CSV table of C-alpha atoms in Angstrom, one decimal:
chain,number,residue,atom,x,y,z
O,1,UNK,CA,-56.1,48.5,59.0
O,2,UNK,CA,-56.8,52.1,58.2
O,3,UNK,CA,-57.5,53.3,61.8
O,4,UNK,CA,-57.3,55.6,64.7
O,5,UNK,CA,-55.8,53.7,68.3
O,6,UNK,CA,-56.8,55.7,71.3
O,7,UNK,CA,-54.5,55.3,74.5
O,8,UNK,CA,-54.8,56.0,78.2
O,9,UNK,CA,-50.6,56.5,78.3
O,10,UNK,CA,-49.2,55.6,81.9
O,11,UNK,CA,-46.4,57.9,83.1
O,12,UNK,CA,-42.9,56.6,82.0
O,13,UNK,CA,-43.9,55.1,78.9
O,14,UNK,CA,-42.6,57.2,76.0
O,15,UNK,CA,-45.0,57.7,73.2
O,16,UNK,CA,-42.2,55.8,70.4
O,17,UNK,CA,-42.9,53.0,72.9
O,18,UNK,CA,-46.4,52.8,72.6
O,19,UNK,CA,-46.0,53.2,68.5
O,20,UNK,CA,-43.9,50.2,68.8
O,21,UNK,CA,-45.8,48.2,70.8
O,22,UNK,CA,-49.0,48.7,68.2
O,23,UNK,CA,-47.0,47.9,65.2
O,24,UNK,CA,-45.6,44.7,66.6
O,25,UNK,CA,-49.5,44.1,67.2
O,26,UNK,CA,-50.6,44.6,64.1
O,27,UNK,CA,-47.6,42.5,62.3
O,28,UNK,CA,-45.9,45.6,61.1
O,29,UNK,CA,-48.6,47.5,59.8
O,30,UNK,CA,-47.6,51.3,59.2
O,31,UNK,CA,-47.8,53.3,62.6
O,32,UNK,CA,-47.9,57.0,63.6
O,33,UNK,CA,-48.7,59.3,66.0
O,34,UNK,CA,-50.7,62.4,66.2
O,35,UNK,CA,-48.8,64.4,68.7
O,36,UNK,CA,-46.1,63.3,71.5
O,37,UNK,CA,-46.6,62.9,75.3
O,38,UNK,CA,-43.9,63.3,77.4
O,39,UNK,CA,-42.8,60.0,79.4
O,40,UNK,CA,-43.5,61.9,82.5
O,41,UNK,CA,-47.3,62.8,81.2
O,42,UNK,CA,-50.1,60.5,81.2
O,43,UNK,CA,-53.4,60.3,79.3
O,44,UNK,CA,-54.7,60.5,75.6
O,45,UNK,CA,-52.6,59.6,73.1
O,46,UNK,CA,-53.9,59.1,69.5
O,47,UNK,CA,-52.0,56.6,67.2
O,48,UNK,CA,-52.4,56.1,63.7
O,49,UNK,CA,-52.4,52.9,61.5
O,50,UNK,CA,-52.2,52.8,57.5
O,51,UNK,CA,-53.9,54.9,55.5
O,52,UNK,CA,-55.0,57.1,58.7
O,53,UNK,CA,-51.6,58.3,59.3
O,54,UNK,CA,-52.2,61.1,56.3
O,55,UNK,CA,-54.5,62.4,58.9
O,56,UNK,CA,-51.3,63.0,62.0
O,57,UNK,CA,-50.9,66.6,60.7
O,58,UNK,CA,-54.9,67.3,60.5
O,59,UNK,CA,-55.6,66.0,64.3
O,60,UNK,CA,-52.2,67.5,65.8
O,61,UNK,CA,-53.9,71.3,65.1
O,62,UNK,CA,-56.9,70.1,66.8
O,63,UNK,CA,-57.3,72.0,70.3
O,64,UNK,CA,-55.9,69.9,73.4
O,65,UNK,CA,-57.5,69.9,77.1
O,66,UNK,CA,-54.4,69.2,79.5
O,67,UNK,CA,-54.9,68.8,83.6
O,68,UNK,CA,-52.1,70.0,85.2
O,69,UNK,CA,-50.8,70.2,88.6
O,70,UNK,CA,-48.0,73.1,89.5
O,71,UNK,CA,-45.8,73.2,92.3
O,72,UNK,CA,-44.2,76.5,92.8
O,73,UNK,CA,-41.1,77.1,95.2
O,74,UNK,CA,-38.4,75.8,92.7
O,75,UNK,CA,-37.2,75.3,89.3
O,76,UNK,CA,-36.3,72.0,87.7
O,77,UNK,CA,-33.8,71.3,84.6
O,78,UNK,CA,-36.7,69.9,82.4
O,79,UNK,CA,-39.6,72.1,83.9
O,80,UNK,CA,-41.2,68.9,85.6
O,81,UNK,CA,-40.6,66.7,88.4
O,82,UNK,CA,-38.3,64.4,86.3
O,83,UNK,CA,-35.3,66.9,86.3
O,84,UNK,CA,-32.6,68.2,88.7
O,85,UNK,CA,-33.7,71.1,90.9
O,86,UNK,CA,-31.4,74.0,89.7
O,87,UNK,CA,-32.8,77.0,92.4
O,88,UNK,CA,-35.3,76.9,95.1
O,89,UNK,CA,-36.5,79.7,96.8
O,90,UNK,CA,-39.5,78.3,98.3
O,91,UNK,CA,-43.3,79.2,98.3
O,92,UNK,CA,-43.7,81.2,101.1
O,93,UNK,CA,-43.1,84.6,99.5
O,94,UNK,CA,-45.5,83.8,97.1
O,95,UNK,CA,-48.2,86.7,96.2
O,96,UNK,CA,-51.7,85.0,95.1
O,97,UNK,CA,-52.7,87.8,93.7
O,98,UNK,CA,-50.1,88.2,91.5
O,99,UNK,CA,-50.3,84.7,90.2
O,100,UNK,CA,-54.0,84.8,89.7
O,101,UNK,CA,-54.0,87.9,87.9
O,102,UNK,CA,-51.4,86.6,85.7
O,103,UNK,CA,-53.3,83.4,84.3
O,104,UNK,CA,-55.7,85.8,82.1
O,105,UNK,CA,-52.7,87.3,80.5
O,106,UNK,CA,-52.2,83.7,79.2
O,107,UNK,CA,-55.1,84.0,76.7
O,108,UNK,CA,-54.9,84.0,73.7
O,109,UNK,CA,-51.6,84.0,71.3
O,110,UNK,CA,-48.1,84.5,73.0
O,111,UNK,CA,-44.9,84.0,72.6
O,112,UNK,CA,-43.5,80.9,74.2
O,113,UNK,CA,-40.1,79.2,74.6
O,114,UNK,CA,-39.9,75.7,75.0
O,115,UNK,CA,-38.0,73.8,77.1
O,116,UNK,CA,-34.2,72.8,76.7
O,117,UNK,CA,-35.1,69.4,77.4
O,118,UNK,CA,-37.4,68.6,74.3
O,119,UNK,CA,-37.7,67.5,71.3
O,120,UNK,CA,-37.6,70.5,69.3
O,121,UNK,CA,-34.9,70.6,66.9
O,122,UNK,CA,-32.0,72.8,66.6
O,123,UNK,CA,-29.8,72.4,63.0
O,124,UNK,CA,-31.4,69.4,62.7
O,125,UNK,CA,-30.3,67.8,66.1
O,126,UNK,CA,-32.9,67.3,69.4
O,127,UNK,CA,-32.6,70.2,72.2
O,128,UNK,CA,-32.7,67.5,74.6
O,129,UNK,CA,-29.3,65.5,73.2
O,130,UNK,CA,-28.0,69.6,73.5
O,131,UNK,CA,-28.8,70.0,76.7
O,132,UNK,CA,-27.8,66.8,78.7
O,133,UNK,CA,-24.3,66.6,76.5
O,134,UNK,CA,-23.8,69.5,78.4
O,135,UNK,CA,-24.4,72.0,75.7
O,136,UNK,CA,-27.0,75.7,76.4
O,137,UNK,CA,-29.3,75.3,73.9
O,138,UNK,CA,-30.6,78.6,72.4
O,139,UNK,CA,-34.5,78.0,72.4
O,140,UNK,CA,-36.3,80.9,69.7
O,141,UNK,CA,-39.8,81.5,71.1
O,142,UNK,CA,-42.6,80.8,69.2
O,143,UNK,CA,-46.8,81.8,68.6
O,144,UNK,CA,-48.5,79.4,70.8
O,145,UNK,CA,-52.6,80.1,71.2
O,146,UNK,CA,-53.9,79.4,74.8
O,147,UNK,CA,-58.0,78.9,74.5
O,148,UNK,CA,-58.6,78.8,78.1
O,149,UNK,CA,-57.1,78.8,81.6
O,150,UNK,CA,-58.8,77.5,84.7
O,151,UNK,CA,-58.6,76.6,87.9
O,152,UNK,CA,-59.3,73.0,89.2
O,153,UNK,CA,-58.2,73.0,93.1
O,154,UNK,CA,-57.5,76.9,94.9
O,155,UNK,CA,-54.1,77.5,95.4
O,156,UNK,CA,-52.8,75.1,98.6
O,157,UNK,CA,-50.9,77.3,100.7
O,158,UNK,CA,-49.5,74.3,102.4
O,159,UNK,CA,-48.0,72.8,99.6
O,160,UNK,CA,-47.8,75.5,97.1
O,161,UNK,CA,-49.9,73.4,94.4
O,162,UNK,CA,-52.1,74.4,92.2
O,163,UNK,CA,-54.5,72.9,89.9
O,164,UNK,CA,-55.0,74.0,86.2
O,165,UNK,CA,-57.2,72.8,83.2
O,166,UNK,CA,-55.7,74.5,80.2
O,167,UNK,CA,-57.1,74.3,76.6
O,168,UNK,CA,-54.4,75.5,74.1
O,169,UNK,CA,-53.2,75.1,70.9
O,170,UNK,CA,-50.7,73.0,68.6
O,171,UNK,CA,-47.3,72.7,70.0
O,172,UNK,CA,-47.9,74.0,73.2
O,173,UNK,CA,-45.6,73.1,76.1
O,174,UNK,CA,-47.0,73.2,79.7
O,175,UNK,CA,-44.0,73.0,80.7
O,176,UNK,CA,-43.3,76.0,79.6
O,177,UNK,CA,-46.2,77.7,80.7
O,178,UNK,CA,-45.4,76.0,84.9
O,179,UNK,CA,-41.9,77.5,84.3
O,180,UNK,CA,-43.4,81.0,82.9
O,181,UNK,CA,-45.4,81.4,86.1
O,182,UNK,CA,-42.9,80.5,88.3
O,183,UNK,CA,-40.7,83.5,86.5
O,184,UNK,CA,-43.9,85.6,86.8
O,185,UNK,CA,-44.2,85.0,90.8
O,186,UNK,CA,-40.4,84.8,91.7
O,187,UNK,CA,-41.0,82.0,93.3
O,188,UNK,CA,-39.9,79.3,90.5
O,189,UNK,CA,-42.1,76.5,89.4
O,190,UNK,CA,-42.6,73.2,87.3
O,191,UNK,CA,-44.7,70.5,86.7
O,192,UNK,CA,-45.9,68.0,89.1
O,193,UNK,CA,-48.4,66.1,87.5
O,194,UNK,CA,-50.1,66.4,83.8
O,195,UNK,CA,-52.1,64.7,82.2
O,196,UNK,CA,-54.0,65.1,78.7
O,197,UNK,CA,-57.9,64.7,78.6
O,198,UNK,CA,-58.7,65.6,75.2
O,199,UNK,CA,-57.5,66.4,72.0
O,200,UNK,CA,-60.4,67.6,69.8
O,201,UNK,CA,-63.9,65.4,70.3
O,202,UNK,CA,-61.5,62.4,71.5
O,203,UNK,CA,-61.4,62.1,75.0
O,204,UNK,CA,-60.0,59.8,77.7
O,205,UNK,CA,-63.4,58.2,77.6
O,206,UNK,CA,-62.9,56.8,74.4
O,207,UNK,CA,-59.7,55.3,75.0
O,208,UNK,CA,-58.7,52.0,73.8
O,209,UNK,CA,-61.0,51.9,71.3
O,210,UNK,CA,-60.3,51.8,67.3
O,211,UNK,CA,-62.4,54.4,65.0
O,212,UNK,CA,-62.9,53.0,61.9
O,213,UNK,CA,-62.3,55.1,58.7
C-alpha cells in the first residue's frame, strides 16, 4: 500500500507508537512519519506507508496550524505541563500590554532555541537522554519562520491563560515559543494544552482516512 494514514493523536501516545501500531496493521508494510508530535500534544499526525514515505521530507516543509493554550506564572523543565516546575513567580505582575505587543514580533523568521527536552540531536545523541541523565545540554538556536499569530480566547486574568492559533514553519517548537513569552513578560510560562489542526491542505477533518497515491 502506497499511502498517506491521517491520525487524530490522543495525548500520551507517542507518535513511534502510532508508527507501530500501523505497521503491525498492515503486516509489516514500510511505515513513516511526516513530522513528530509530542506525547503530550494531540491532533494531526500524517503517517506514511510504502512507496509514500519518499514523500516525509516534501510534507514536513509544508506550513502547520497548531492551537495552543499558554499558562503564564511559571516555568516547567520541558516547557509544557508534563515537566517539573523549576520557578514560579506567578501571573499577577503580568503587563498585557507588553505580551500583546510582543506576539507581532513573532512574525516572520527568528531565531529559536529548542527545548532541552527534545528530540534534537546533539553529536549524534537526543537532547532529551542529555537532559534527564542529568547533563545541560547546550541548545544552538536556529531560523524558524512564524506565518501567523493569533489570538483564540483574550487573555484570562483569572487564570493567566491564553489562547493562540499559530501557523509556522518546519521545525518549529511551541514550546519554545510559550517559554519565549514567558522570558518576554517575566512572568515564566509553558504549555498547557496543544494541539495540531493542520499541516498543509490536511486537516483534522480528514483524519483517519487513507489518500490514495
Amino acid at each position: 500500500m502506497n499511502a498517506l494514514v491521517l491520525i487524530n493523536k490522543p495525548v500520551d501516545i507517542r507518535s513511534t507508537q502510532c508508527v507501530a501500531m500501523v505497521r503491525k496493521q498492515l503486516y509489516g508494510e514500510k511505515v513513516g512519519h511526516s513530522g513528530t508530535l509530542d506525547s503530550t500534544a494531540s491532533g494531526l499526525l500524517i503517517l506514511l506507508t510504502g512507496k509514500a514515505t519518499r514523500l516525509s521530507d516534501y510534507i514536513m516543509s509544508l506550513p502547520k496550524i497548531y492551537r495552543a493554550v499558554i499558562q503564564f506564572g511559571a516555568e516547567t523543565d520541558t516547557c509544557d505541563y508534563s515537566g517539573e516546575i523549576i520557578e514560579s513567580k506567578g501571573f499577577a505582575n503580568l503587563d498585557l500590554k507588553k505580551l500583546l505587543d510582543s506576539l507581532y514580533k513573532f512574525s516572520g523568521w527568528r531565531l529559536q532555541s529548542p527545548p532541552p527536552i527534545s528530540a534534537v540531536k546533539i553529536d549524534g545523541k537526543p537532547a532529551y537522554k542529555l537532559a534527564r541523565s542529568g547533563q545541560n545540554p547546550e541548545m544552538k538556536a536556529r531560523p524558524v519562520f512564524f506565518r501567523e499569530i493569533n489570538i483564540i480566547s483574550p487573555y484570562n486574568c483569572e487564570s493567566g491563560t491564553l489562547e493562540l492559533e499559530i501557523s509556522c514553519g518546519r521545525g518549529t517548537y511551541i514550546r519554545s515559543l510559550a517559554h519565549d513569552l514567558g522570558q518576554i513578560t517575566g512572568c515564566g510560562a509553558y504549555i498547557k494544552s496543544l494541539v495540531r489542526i493542520s499541516t498543509g491542505n490536511f486537516t483534522l477533518m480528514t483524519t483517519n482516512l487513507f489518500s490514495r497515491l
